[in-house]
Short mmCIF file of C-alpha atoms in Angstrom, two decimals:
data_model
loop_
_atom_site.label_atom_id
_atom_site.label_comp_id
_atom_site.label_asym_id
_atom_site.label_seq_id
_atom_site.Cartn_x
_atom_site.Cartn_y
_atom_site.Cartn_z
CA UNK Z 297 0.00 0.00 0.00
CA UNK Z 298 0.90 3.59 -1.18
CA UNK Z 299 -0.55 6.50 0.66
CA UNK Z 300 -0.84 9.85 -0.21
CA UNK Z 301 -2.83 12.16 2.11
CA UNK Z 302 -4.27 15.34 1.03
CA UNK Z 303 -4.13 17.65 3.74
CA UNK Z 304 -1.44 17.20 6.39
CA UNK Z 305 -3.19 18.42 9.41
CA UNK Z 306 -3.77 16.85 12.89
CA UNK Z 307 -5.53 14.53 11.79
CA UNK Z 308 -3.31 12.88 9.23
CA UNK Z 309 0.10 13.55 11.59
CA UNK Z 310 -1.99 11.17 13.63
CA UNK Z 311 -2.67 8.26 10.86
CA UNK Z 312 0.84 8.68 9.86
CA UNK Z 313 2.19 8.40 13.25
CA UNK Z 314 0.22 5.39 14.32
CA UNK Z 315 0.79 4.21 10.88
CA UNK Z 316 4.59 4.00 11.20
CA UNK Z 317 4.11 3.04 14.83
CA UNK Z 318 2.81 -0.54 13.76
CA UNK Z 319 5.59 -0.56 10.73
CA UNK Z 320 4.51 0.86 8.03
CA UNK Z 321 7.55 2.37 6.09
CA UNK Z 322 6.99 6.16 6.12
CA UNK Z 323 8.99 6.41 2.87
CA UNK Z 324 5.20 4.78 1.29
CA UNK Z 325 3.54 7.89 2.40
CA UNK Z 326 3.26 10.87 0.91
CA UNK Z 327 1.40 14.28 2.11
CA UNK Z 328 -0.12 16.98 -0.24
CA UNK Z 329 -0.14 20.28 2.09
CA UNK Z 330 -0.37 23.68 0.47
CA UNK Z 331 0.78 25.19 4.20
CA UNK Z 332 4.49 25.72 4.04
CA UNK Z 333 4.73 25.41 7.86
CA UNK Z 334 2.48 22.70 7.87
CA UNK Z 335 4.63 20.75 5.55
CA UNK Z 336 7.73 22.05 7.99
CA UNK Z 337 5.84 20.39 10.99
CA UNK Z 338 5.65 17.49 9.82
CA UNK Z 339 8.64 17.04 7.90
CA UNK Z 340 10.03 17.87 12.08
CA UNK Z 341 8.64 14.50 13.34
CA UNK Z 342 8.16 12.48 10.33
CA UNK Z 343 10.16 11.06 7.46
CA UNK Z 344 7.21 11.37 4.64
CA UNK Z 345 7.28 12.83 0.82
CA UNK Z 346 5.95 16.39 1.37
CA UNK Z 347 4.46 17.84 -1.35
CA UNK Z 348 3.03 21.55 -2.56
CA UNK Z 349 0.93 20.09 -4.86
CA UNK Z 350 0.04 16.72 -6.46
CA UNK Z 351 2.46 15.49 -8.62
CA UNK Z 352 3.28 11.86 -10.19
CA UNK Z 353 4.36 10.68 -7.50
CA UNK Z 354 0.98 11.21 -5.52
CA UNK Z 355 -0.62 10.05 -8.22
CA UNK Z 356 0.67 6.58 -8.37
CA UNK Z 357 -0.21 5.54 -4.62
CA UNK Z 358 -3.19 3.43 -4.11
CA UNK Z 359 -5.01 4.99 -1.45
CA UNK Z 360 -5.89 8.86 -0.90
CA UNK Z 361 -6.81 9.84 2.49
CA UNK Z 362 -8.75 12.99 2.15
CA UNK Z 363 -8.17 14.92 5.04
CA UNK Z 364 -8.48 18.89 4.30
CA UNK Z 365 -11.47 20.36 5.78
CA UNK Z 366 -14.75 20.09 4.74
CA UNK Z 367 -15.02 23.32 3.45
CA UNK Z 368 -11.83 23.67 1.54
CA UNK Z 369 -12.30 19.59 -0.03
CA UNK Z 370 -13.82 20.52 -3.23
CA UNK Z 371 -11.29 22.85 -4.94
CA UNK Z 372 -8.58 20.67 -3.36
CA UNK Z 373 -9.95 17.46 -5.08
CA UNK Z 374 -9.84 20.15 -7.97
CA UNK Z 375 -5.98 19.99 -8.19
CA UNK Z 376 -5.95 16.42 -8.40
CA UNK Z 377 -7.93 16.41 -11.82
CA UNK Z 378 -11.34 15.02 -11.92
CA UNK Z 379 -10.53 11.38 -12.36
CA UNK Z 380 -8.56 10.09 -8.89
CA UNK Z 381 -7.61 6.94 -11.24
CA UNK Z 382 -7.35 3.58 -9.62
CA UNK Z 383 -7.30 5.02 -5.60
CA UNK Z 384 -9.37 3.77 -3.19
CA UNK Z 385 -10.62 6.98 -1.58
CA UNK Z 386 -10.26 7.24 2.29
CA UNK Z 387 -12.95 10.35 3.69
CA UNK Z 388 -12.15 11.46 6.94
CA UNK Z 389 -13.59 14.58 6.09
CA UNK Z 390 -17.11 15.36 8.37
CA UNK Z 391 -20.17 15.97 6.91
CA UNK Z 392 -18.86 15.28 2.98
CA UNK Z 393 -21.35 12.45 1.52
CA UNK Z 394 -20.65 10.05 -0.50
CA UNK Z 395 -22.27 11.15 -3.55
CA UNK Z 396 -20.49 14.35 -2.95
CA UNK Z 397 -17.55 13.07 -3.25
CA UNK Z 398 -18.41 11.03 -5.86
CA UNK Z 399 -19.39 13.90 -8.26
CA UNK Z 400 -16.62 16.02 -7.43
CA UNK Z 401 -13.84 13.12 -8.52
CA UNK Z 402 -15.52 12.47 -11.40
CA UNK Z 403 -17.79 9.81 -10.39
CA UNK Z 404 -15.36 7.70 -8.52
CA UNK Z 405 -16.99 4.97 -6.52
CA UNK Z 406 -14.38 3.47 -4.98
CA UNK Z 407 -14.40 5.71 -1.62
CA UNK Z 408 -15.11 5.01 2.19
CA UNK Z 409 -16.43 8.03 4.21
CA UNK Z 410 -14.72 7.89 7.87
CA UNK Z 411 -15.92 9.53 11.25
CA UNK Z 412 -12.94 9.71 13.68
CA UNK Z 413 -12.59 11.66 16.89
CA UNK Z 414 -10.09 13.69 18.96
CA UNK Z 415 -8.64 10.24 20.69
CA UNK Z 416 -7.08 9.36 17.99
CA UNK Z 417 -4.08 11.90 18.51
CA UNK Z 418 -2.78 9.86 20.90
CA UNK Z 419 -3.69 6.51 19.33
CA UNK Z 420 -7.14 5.76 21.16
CA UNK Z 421 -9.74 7.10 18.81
CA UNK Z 422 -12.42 5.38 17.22
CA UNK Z 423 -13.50 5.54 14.08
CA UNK Z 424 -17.49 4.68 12.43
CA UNK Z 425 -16.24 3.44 8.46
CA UNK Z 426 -19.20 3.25 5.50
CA UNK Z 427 -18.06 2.25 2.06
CA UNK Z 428 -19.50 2.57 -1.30
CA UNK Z 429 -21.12 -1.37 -2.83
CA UNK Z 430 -17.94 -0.56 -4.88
CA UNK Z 431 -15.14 -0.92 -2.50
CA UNK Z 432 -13.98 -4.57 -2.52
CA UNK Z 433 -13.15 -6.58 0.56
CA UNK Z 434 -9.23 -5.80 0.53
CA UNK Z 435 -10.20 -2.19 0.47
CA UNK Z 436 -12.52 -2.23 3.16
CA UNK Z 437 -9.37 -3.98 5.11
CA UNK Z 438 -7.31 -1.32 3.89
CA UNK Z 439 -9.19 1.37 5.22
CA UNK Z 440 -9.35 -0.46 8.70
CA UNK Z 441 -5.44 -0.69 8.11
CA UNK Z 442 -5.45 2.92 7.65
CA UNK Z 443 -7.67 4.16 10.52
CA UNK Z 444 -7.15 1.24 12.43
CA UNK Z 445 -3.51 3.00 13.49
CA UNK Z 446 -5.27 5.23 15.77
CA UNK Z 447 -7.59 3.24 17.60
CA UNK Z 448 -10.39 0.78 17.07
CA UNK Z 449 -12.88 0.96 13.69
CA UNK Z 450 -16.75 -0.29 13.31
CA UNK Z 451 -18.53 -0.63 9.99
CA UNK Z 452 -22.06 0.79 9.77
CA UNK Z 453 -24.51 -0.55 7.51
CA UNK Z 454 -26.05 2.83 6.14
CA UNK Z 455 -24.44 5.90 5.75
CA UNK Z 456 -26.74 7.89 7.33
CA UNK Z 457 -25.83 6.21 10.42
CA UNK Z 458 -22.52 8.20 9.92
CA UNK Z 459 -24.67 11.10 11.64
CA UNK Z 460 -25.73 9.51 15.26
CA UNK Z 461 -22.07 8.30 14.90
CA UNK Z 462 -21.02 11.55 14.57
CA UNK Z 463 -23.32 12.65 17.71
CA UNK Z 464 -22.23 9.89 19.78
CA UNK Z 465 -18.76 9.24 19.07
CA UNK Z 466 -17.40 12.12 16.77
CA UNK Z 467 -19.01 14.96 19.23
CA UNK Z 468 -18.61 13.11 22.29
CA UNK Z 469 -14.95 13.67 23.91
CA UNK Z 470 -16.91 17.27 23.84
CA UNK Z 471 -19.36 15.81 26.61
CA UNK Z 472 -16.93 14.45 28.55
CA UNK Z 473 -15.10 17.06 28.72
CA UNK Z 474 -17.99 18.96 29.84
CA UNK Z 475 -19.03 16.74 32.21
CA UNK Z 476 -15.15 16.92 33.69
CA UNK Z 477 -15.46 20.57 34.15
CA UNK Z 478 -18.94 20.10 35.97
CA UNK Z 479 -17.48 17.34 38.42
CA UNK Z 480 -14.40 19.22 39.14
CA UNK Z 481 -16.80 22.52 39.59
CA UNK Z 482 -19.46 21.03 41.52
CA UNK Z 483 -15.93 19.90 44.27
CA UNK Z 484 -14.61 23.21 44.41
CA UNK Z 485 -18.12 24.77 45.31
CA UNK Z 486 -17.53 22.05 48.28
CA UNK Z 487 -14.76 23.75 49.29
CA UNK Z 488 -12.50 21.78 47.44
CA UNK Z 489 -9.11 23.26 46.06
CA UNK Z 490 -9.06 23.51 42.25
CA UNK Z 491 -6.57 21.30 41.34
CA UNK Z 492 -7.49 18.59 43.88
CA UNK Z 493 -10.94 18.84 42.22
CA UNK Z 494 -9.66 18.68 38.89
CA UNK Z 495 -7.29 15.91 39.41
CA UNK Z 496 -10.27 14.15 41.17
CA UNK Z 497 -12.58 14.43 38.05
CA UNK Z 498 -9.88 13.42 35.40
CA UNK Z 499 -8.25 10.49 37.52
CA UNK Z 500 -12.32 9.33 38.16
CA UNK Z 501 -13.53 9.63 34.67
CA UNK Z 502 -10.64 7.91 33.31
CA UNK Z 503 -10.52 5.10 36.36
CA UNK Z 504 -14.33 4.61 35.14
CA UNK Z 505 -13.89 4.44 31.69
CA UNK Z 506 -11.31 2.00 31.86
CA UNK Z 507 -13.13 0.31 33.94
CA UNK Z 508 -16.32 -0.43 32.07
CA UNK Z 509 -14.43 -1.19 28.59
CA UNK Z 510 -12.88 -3.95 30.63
CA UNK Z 511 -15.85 -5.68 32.45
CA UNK Z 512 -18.01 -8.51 31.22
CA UNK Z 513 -20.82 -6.45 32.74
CA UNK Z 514 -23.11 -3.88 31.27
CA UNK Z 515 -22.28 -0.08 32.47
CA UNK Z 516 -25.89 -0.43 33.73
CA UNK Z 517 -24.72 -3.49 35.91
CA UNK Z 518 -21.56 -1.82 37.21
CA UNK Z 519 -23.40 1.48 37.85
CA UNK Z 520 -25.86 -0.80 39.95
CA UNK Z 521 -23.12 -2.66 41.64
CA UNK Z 522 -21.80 0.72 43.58
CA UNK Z 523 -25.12 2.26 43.84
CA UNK Z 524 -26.20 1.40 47.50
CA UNK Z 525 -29.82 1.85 48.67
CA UNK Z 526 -29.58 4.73 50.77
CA UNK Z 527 -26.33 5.67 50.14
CA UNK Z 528 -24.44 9.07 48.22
CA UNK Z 529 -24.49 7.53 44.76
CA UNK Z 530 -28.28 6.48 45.27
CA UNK Z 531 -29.12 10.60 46.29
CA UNK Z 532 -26.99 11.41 43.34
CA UNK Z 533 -28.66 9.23 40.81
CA UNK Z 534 -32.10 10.14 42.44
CA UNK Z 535 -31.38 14.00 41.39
CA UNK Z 536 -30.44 12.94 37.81
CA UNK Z 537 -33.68 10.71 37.30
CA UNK Z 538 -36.03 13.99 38.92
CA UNK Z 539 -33.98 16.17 36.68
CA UNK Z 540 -34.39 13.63 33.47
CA UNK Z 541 -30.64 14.04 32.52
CA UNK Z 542 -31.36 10.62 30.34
CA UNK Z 543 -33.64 12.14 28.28
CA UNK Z 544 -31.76 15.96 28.88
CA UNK Z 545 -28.69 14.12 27.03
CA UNK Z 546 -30.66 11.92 24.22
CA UNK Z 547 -32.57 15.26 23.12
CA UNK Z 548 -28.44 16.77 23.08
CA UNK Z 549 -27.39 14.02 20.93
CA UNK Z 550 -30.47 13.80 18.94
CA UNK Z 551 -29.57 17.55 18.64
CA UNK Z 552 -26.03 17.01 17.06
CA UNK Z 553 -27.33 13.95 14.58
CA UNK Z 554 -29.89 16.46 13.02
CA UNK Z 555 -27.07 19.13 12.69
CA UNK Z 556 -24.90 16.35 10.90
CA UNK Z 557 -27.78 15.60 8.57
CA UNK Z 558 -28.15 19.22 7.99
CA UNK Z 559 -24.44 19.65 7.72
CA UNK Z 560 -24.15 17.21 5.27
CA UNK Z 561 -26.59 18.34 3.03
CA UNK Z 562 -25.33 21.89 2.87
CA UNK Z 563 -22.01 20.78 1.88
CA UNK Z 564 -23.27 18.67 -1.03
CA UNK Z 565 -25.07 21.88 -2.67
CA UNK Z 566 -23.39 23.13 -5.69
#
């Protein structure tokens, strides 16, 4: 596998990392970055082709990873030419549908659409894939391969599924970073100092986390197992079923889906 990435942002420095992390040779990899100091960044921390524009080089890998902004995609798929050739297409851009980005390659088929997250700069994202009926089984592993380096990858079977995994997944470090700063707030109006709130939140989010991705239990289960009747995390709970935080957060995330839809089709108009 060849790889040339258009758009060397966070994003890609982080597929190229864990890329080269699990042995892939960076000297297969190629970035297309108008940004002179982006290309300088990288060039600091990886040994990668850097490129200005696309060039013959580029244009004989087998795999483009799109990875520009949403925004800016269309007139850079423009200096590639219409016609991406024999590339399997890797989207990682949000909100760009297929269809999209089939028209504006010259009706290319052969392209998966990707939703990462933030995680996956430091190699524990994951990622919700949906391919095209054209990409073949060895592509589909490829893109795995591909996103794969920065954490874990599920297929969905529809690609408007791509927006509640947007909501849930895509948007979420966003809640849970929110719900950090609450925790850590709610200590300090306790009389807590700051930083021993703070480092209270963080090391309990992350303890819990950890936690539940390694049980054989449900989170329901575990959150049942500590919950004592009559105890702190019973009057806690009590105030979040009163206040319907459940249904607070499914309206929020039903919220951020819609947008996604929205998104989506506003990006597709010509």
């Amino acid at each position: 596998m060849k790889i040339a990435f258009l758009g060397g942002g966070n994003m890609a420095s982080a597929l190229i990392g864990g890329l080269i992390a699990r042995g892939f040779e960076a000297s297969a990899m190629c970035v297309i970055e108008v940004d002179a100091a982006a290309r300088d960044r990288l060039s600091a921390r990886y040994p990668v082709q850097l490129r200005a524009a696309p060039d013959a080089a580029t244009r004989a890998c087998d795999t483009l990873v799109l990875a520009v902004k949403p925004q800016d995609m269309r007139a850079a798929l423009g200096s590639l030419g219409a016609d991406v050739g024999g590339m399997l297409v890797i989207s990682i851009a949000a909100g760009l549908r297929l269809e999209t980005l089939s028209r504006w390659t010259g009706g290319h088929r052969r392209i998966v659409r990707c939703m990462p997250n933030t995680p996956a700069l430091i190699g524990m994202g994951i990622s919700g894939l949906y391919a095209l009926p054209e990409v073949s089984r060895e592509e589909r592993a490829r893109a795995e391969q591909v996103l794969g380096a920065v954490g874990e990858v599920v297929w969905v079977d529809a690609e408007a599924l791509l927006d509640p995994v947007t909501a849930v997944s895509g948007s979420g470090p966003a809640y849970v970073f929110w719900f950090i700063e609450q925790l850590a707030a709610s200590g300090e109006r306790l009389g807590l100092e700051p930083k021993t709130a703070l480092r209270l939140a963080l090391a309990t989010v992350r303890g819990a986390a950890e936690l539940a991705a390694g049980a054989a239990e449900s989170p329901a289960a575990l959150r049942e197992r500590v919950t004592s009747k009559g105890g702190t995390t019973e009057a806690a709970l009590k105030v979040f079923a009163e206040e319907r935080m459940g249904e607070r957060l499914t309206r929020a995330i039903e919220a951020a889906s819609r947008r996604g839809a929205a998104l989506g089709e506003a990006l597709g108009e010509d």
